[in-house]
Coordinates of C-alpha atoms in Angstrom, one line a residue:
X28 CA 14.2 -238.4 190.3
X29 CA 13.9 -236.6 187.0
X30 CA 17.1 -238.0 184.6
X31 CA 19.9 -236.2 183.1
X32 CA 18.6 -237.6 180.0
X33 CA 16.4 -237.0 177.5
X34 CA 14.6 -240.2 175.7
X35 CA 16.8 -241.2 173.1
X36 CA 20.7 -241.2 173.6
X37 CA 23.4 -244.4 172.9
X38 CA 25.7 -246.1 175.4
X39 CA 29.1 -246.6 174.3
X40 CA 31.3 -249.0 174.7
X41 CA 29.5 -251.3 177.2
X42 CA 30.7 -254.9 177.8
X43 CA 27.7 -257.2 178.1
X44 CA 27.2 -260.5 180.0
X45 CA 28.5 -262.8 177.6
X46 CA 31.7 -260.9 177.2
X47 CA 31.0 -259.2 173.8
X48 CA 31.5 -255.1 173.9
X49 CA 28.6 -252.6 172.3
X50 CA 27.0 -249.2 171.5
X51 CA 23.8 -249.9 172.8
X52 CA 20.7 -247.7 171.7
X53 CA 18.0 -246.8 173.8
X54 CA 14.8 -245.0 172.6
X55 CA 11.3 -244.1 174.3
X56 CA 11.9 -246.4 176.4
X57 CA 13.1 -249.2 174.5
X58 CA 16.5 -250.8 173.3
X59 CA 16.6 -249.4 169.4
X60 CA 20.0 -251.3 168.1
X61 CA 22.9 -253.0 169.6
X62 CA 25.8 -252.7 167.5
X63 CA 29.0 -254.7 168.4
X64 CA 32.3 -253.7 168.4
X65 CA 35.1 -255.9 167.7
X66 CA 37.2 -257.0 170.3
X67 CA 38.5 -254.1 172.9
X68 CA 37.5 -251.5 170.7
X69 CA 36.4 -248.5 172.0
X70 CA 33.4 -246.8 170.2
X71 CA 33.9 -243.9 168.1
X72 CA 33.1 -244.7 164.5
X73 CA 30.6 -242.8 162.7
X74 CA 28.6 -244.9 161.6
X75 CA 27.3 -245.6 165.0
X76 CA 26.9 -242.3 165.7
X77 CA 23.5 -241.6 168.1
X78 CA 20.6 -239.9 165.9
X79 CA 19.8 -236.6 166.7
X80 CA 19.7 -235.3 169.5
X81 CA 20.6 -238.5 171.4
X82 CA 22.9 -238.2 174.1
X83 CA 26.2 -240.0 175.0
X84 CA 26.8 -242.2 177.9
X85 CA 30.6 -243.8 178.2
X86 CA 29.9 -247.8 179.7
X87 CA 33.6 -248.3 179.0
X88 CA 34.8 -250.3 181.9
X89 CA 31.4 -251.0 182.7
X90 CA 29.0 -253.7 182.2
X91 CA 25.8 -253.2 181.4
X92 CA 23.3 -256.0 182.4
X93 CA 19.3 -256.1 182.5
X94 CA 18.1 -254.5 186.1
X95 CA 17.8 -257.3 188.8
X96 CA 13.9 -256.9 190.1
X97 CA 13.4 -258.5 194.0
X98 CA 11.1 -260.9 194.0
X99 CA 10.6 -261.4 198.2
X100 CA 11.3 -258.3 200.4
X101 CA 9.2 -256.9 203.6
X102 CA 8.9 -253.3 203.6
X103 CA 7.1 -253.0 206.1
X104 CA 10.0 -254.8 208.8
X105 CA 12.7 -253.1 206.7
X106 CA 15.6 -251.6 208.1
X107 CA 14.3 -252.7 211.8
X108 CA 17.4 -254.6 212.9
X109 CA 18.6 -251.7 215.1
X110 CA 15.8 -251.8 217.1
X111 CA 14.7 -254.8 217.4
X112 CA 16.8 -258.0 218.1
X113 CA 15.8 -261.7 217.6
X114 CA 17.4 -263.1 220.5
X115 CA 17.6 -266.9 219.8
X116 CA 18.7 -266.0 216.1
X117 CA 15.9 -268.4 214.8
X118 CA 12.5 -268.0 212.9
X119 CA 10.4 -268.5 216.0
X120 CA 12.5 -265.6 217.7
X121 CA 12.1 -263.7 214.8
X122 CA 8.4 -264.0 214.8
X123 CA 7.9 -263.3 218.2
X124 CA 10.5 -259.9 217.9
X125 CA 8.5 -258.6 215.4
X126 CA 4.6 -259.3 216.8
X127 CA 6.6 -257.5 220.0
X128 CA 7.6 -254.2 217.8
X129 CA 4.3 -254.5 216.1
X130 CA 3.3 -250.8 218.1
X131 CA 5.7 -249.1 217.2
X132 CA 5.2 -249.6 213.7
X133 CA 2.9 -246.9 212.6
X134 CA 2.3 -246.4 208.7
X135 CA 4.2 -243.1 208.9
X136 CA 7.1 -245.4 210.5
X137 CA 6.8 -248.2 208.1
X138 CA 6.9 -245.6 204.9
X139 CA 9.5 -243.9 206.0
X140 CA 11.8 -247.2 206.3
X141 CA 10.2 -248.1 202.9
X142 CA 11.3 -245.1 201.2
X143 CA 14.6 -245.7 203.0
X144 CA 15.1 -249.0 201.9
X145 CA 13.7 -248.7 198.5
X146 CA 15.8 -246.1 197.5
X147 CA 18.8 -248.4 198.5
X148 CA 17.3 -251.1 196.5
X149 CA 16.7 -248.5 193.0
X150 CA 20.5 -247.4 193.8
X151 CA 21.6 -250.9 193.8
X152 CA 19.9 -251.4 190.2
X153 CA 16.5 -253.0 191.1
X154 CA 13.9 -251.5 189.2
X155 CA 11.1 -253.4 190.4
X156 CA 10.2 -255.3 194.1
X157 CA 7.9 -257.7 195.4
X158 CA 7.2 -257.3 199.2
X159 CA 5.1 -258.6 201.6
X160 CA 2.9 -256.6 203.9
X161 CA 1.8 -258.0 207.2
X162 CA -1.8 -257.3 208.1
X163 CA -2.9 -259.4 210.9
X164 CA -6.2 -258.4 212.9
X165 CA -4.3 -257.0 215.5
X166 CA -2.1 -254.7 213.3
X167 CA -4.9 -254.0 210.9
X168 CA -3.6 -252.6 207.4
X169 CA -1.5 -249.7 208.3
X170 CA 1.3 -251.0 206.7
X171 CA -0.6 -251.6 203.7
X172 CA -1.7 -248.2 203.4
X173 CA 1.5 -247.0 203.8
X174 CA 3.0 -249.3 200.8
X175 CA 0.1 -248.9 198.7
X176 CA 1.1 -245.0 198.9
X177 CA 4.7 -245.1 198.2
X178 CA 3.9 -247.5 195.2
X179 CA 2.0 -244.5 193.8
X180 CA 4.4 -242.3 194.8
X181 CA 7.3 -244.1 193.2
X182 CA 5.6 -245.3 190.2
X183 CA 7.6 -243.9 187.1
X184 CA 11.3 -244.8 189.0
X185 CA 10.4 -248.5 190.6
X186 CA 7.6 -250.6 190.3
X187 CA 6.5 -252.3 193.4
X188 CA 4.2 -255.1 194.2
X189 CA 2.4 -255.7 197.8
X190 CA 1.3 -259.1 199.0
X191 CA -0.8 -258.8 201.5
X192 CA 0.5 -261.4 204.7
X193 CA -2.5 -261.9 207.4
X194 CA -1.0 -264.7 209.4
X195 CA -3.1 -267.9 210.3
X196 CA -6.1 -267.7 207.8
X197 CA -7.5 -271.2 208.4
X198 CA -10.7 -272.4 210.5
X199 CA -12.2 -270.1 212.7
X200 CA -10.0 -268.9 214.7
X201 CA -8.6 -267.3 211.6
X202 CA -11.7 -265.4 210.7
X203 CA -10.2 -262.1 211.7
X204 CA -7.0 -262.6 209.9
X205 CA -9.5 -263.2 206.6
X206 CA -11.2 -260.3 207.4
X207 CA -7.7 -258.1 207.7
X208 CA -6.4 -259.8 204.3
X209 CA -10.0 -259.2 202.5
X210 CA -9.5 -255.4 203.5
X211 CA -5.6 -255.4 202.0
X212 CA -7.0 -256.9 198.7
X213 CA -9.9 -253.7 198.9
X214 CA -6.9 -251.4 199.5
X215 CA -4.8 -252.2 196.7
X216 CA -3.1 -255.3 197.4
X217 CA -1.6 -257.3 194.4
X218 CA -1.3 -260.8 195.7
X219 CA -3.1 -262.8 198.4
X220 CA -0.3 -264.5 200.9
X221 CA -0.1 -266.8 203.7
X222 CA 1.9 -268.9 205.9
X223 CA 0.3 -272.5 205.7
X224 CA 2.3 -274.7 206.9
X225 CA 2.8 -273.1 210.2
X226 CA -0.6 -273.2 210.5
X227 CA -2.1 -276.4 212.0
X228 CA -4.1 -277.0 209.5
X229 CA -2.0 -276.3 206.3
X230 CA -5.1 -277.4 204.1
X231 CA -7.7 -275.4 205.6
X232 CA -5.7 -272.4 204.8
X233 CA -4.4 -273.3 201.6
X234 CA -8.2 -273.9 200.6
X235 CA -9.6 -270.1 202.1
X236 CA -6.1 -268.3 200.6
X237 CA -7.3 -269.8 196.9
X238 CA -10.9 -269.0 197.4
X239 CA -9.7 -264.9 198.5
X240 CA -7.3 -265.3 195.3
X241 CA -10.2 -266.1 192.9
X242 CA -12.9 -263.8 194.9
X243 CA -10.6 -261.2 193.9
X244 CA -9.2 -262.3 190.6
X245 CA -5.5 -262.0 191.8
X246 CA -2.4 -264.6 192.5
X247 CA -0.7 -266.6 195.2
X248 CA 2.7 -265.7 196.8
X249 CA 3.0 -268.2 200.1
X250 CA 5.9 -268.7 203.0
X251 CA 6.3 -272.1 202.9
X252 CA 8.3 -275.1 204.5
X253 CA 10.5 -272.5 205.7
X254 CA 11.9 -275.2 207.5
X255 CA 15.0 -277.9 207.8
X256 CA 12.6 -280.7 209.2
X257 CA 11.6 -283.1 206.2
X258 CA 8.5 -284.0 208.2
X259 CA 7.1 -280.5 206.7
X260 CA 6.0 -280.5 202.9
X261 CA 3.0 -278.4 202.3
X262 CA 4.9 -277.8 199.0
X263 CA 3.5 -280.6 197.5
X264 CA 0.0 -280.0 198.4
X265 CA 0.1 -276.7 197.0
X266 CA 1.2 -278.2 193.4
X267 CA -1.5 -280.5 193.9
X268 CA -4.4 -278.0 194.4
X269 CA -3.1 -276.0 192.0
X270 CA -3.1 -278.6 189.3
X271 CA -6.5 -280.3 190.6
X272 CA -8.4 -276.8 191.3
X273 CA -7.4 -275.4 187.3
X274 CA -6.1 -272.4 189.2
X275 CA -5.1 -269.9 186.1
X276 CA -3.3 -267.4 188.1
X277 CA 0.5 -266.7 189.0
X278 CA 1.0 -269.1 192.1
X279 CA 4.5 -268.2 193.8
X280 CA 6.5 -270.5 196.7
X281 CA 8.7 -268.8 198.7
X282 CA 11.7 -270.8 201.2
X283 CA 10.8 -274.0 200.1
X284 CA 13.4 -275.4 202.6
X285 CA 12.1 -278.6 203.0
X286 CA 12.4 -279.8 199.6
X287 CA 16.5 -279.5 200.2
X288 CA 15.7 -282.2 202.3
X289 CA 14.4 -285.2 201.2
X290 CA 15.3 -287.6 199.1
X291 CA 16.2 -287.0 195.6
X292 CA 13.7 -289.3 194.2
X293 CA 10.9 -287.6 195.9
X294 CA 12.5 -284.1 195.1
X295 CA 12.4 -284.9 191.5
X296 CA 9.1 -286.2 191.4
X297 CA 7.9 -283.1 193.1
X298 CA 9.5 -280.8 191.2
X299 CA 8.1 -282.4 187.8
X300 CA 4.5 -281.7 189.9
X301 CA 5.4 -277.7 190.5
X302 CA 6.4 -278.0 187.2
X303 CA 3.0 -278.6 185.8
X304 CA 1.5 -276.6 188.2
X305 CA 3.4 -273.6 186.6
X306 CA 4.4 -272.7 190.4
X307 CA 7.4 -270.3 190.4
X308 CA 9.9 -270.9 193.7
X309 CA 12.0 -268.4 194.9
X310 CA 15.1 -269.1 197.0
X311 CA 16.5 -266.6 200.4
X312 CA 19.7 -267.5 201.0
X313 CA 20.7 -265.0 203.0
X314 CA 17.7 -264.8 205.5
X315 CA 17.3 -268.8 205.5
X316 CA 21.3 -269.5 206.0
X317 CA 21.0 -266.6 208.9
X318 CA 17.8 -268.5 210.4
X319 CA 17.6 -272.8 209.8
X320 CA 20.3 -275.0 210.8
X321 CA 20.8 -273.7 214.6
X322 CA 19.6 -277.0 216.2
X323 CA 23.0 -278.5 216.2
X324 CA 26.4 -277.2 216.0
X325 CA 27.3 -279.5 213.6
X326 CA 26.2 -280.8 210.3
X327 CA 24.2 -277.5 209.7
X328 CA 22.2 -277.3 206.5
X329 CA 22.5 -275.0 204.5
X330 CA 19.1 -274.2 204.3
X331 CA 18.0 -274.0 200.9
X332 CA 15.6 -275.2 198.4
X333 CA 16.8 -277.9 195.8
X334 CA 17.6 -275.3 193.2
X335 CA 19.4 -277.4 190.9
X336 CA 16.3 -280.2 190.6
X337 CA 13.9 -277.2 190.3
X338 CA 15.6 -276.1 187.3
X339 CA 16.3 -279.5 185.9
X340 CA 12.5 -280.0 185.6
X341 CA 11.5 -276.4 183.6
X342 CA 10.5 -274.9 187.2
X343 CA 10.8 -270.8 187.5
X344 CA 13.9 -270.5 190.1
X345 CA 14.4 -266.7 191.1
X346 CA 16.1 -265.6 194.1
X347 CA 15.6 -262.7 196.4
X348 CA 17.2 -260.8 199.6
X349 CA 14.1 -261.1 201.7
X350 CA 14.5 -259.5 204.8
X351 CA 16.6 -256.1 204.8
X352 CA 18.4 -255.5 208.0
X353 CA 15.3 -256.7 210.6
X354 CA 15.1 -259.3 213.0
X355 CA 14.9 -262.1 210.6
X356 CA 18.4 -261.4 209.0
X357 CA 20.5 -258.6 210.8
X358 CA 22.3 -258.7 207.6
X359 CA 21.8 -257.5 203.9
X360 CA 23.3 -255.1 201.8
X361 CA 19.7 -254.5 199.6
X362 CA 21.7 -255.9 196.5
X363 CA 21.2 -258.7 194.0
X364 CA 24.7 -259.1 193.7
X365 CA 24.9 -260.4 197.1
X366 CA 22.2 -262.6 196.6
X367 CA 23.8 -263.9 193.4
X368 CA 26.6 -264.4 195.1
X369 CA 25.5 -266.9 197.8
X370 CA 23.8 -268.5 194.9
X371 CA 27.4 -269.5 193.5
X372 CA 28.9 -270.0 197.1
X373 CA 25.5 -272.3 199.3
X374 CA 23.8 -273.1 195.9
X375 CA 26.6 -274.5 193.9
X376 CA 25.1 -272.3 190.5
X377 CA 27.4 -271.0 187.7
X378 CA 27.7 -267.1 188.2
X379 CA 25.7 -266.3 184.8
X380 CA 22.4 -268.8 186.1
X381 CA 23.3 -267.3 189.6
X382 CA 22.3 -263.4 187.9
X383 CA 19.8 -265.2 185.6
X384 CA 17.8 -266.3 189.3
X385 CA 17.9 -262.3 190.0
X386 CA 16.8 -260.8 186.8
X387 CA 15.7 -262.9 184.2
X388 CA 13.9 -265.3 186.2
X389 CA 12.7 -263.4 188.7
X390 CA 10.9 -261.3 186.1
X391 CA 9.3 -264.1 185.2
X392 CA 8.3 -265.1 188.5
X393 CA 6.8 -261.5 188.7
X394 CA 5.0 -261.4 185.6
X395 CA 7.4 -258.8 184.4
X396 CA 8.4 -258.1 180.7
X397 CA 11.6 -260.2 179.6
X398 CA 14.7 -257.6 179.5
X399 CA 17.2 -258.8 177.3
X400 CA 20.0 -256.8 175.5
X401 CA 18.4 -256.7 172.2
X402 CA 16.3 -254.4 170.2
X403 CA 12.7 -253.8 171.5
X404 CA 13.1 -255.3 174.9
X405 CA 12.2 -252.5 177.8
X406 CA 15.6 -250.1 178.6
X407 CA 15.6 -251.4 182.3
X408 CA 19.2 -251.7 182.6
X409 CA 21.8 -251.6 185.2
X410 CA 25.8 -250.6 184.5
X411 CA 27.7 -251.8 187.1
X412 CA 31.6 -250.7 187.3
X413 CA 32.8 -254.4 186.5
X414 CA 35.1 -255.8 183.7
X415 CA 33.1 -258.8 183.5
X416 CA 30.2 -260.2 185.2
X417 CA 32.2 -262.6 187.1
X418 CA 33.3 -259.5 188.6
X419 CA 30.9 -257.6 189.1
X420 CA 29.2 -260.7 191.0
X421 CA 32.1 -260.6 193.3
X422 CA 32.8 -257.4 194.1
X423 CA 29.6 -255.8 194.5
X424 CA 31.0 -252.2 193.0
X425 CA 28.7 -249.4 194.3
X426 CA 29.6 -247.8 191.3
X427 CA 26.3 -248.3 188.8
X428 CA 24.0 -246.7 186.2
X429 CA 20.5 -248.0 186.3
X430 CA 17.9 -246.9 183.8
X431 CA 14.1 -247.7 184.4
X432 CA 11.9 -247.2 181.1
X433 CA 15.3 -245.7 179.2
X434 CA 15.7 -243.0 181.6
X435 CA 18.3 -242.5 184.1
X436 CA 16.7 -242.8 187.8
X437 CA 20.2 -243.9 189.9
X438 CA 24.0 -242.9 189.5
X439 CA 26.3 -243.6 191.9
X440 CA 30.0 -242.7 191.0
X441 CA 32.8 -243.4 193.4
X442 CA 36.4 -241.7 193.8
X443 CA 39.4 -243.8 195.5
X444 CA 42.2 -242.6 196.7
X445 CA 44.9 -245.6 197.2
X446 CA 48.5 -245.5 198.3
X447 CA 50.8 -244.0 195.3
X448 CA 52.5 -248.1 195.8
X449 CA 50.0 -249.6 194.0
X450 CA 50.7 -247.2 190.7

């Protein structure tokens, strides 16, 4: 949408993530100045006044944070969960549901739950998402057509990235799949993904995903050890090809399940491994809370990576929502702040590392510009109705500004009407 706004305006009175209060100034783009306020003032003064021709935006009672950016989403299943239903609640049920609806999901059906979905997603303050696209031979790249259009379509609101997912690419039996993934990557496709280790060769694949990756001069973003059984660690071997093969592009893991399970000497070591293999890992917890753990009803895991180890050893942690509303997770509100906030409740993480997971670091993990409220870092911003960020973590308030580039592309303002009781 076209903003309100014109390039260059001043937002008063914002609180900011570490408590502190400020008139923050945007320009072309960019933030211009921060200037603090002192205590619970409320701007005003003069001498902070906006240049000319600026306009005013009141952030009082607001904080104003750098945009989350969602690092793992599928686009393509989006929005699916009302019409098609996983019915053992696991991953292998989830698969086979969704290579079921496969027919009905034209491109003209998968952009319009894109558009859907991503407009939810730029409401809720993301400025930028990661998805991956299946493209299996027997689906072709419909759905990759369909997101390569909508990320041209969208491009000055939200910037999207497309990883193109073809299934079992290893052996022979996986030439088609190679073939369907090699026609993504002509398409328009970003990043070259995979499944490996639910292929049965987890090698075999890893080696023909890195040699599609450097035919075409682009990254890595895999599914992997999506999965509660230690026995499953393909993890390590990507580390390990990545640091033996002198790969120089982004590599992402995604799930990384596993690794929550074994040991803790063998996690550390392994995480001092993805480490140097500059692999960046990004945790589900929604989607892998809603799908591992359902062989007992007892002692459930709680399915996630060992985020705290990760960190400890300089590894990129980010965090995403992954599956909106489809058969693998009939749940999801499209919203880093509820993924932040199973961070704090499954992951054990302090609220600010919690947001850090969904912004800062997923940036990272994206190969995004660092947003940071300070001059000349990008205006991609989000002002959520929050007196802290604590709170705004917790309560998930619908009400938010989010600016992409220093313009205005969401506002969602909310009226409530309580019982005269409460004052």
């Amino acid at each position: 949408m076209t903003s309100v706004f014109e390039n260059t305006f001043v937002l008063r009175s914002a609180t900011l993530a570490d408590g502190g209060r400020a008139d923050v100034h945007l320009r072309n783009g960019l933030i211009e100045r921060v200037v603090p306020l002192a205590g619970s003032e409320v701007s005003g003064d003069p001498a902070v006044a906006p240049g000319a021709g600026a306009q005013e935006l009141d952030l009082n009672g607001y904080v104003l944070l750098p945009a989350p950016v969602e690092p793992h989403a599928h686009l393509d299943k989006a929005l699916l969960g009302g019409r098609v239903t996983n019915v053992s609640g696991d991953l292998a049920g989830a698969i086979t549901a969704i290579i079921e609806a496969y027919p009905s999901m034209t491109g003209d059906d998968i952009g319009r739950r894109g558009l859907k979905a991503l407009g939810e997603a730029l409401t809720h303050g993301f400025t930028a998402v990661r998805t991956h696209v299946d493209c299996r031979e027997e689906i072709g790249t419909a759905g990759i057509r369909a997101l390569v259009a909508l990320r041209e379509q969208l491009k000055d609101v939200i910037d999207v990235q497309i990883v193109a997912l073809a299934g079992d690419v290893g052996g022979s039996e996986g030439r088609g799949n190679r073939a369907a993934m090699v026609a993504s990557m002509d398409l328009g496709a970003d990043f070259v993904g995979g499944v490996p280790s639910l292929e049965g060769d987890p090698d075999a694949s890893l080696a023909e995903l890195f040699a599609i990756a450097n035919d075409f001069g682009r990254g890595i973003d895999v599914h992997i050890d999506e999965t509660t059984d230690e026995g499953t660690f393909v993890l390590r071997r990507l580390a390990e090809k990545v640091v033996g093969s002198g790969f120089d592009r982004p590599v992402t893991a995604s799930h990384c399940v596993s690794l929550g399970m074994q040991d803790s000497a063998v996690v550390r070591d392994a995480a001092r491994l993805i480490a140097e293999a500059g692999i960046a890992v990004v945790a589900l917890p929604q989607t892998n809370l809603f799908l591992q753990g359902r062989d007992s009803s007892t002692r459930k895991p709680r399915g996630l990576t060992a985020v705290e180890d990760l960190m400890s050893a300089g590894v990129t942690v980010a965090a995403g929502g992954d599956n909106w509303r489809d058969p693998f997770n009939p749940m999801g509100r499209i919203d880093a702040m509820e993924t932040a906030s199973l961070l704090v409740s499954a992951g054990h993480l302090l609220v600010g590392t919690a947001y850090e997971c969904v912004s800062t670091h997923a940036r990272a993990a994206m190969g995004l510009p660092a947003v940071r409220i300070a001059p000349q870092y990008p205006a991609d911003l989000m002002a959520i109705h929050a007196a802290s960020l604590e709170e705004a973590v917790a309560s998930g308030a619908s009400q938010r500004i989010v600016f992409k580039g220093g313009q205005v592309v969401a506002k969602t303002e909310v009226t409530t009407t309580l019982n005269p009781r409460f004052g």
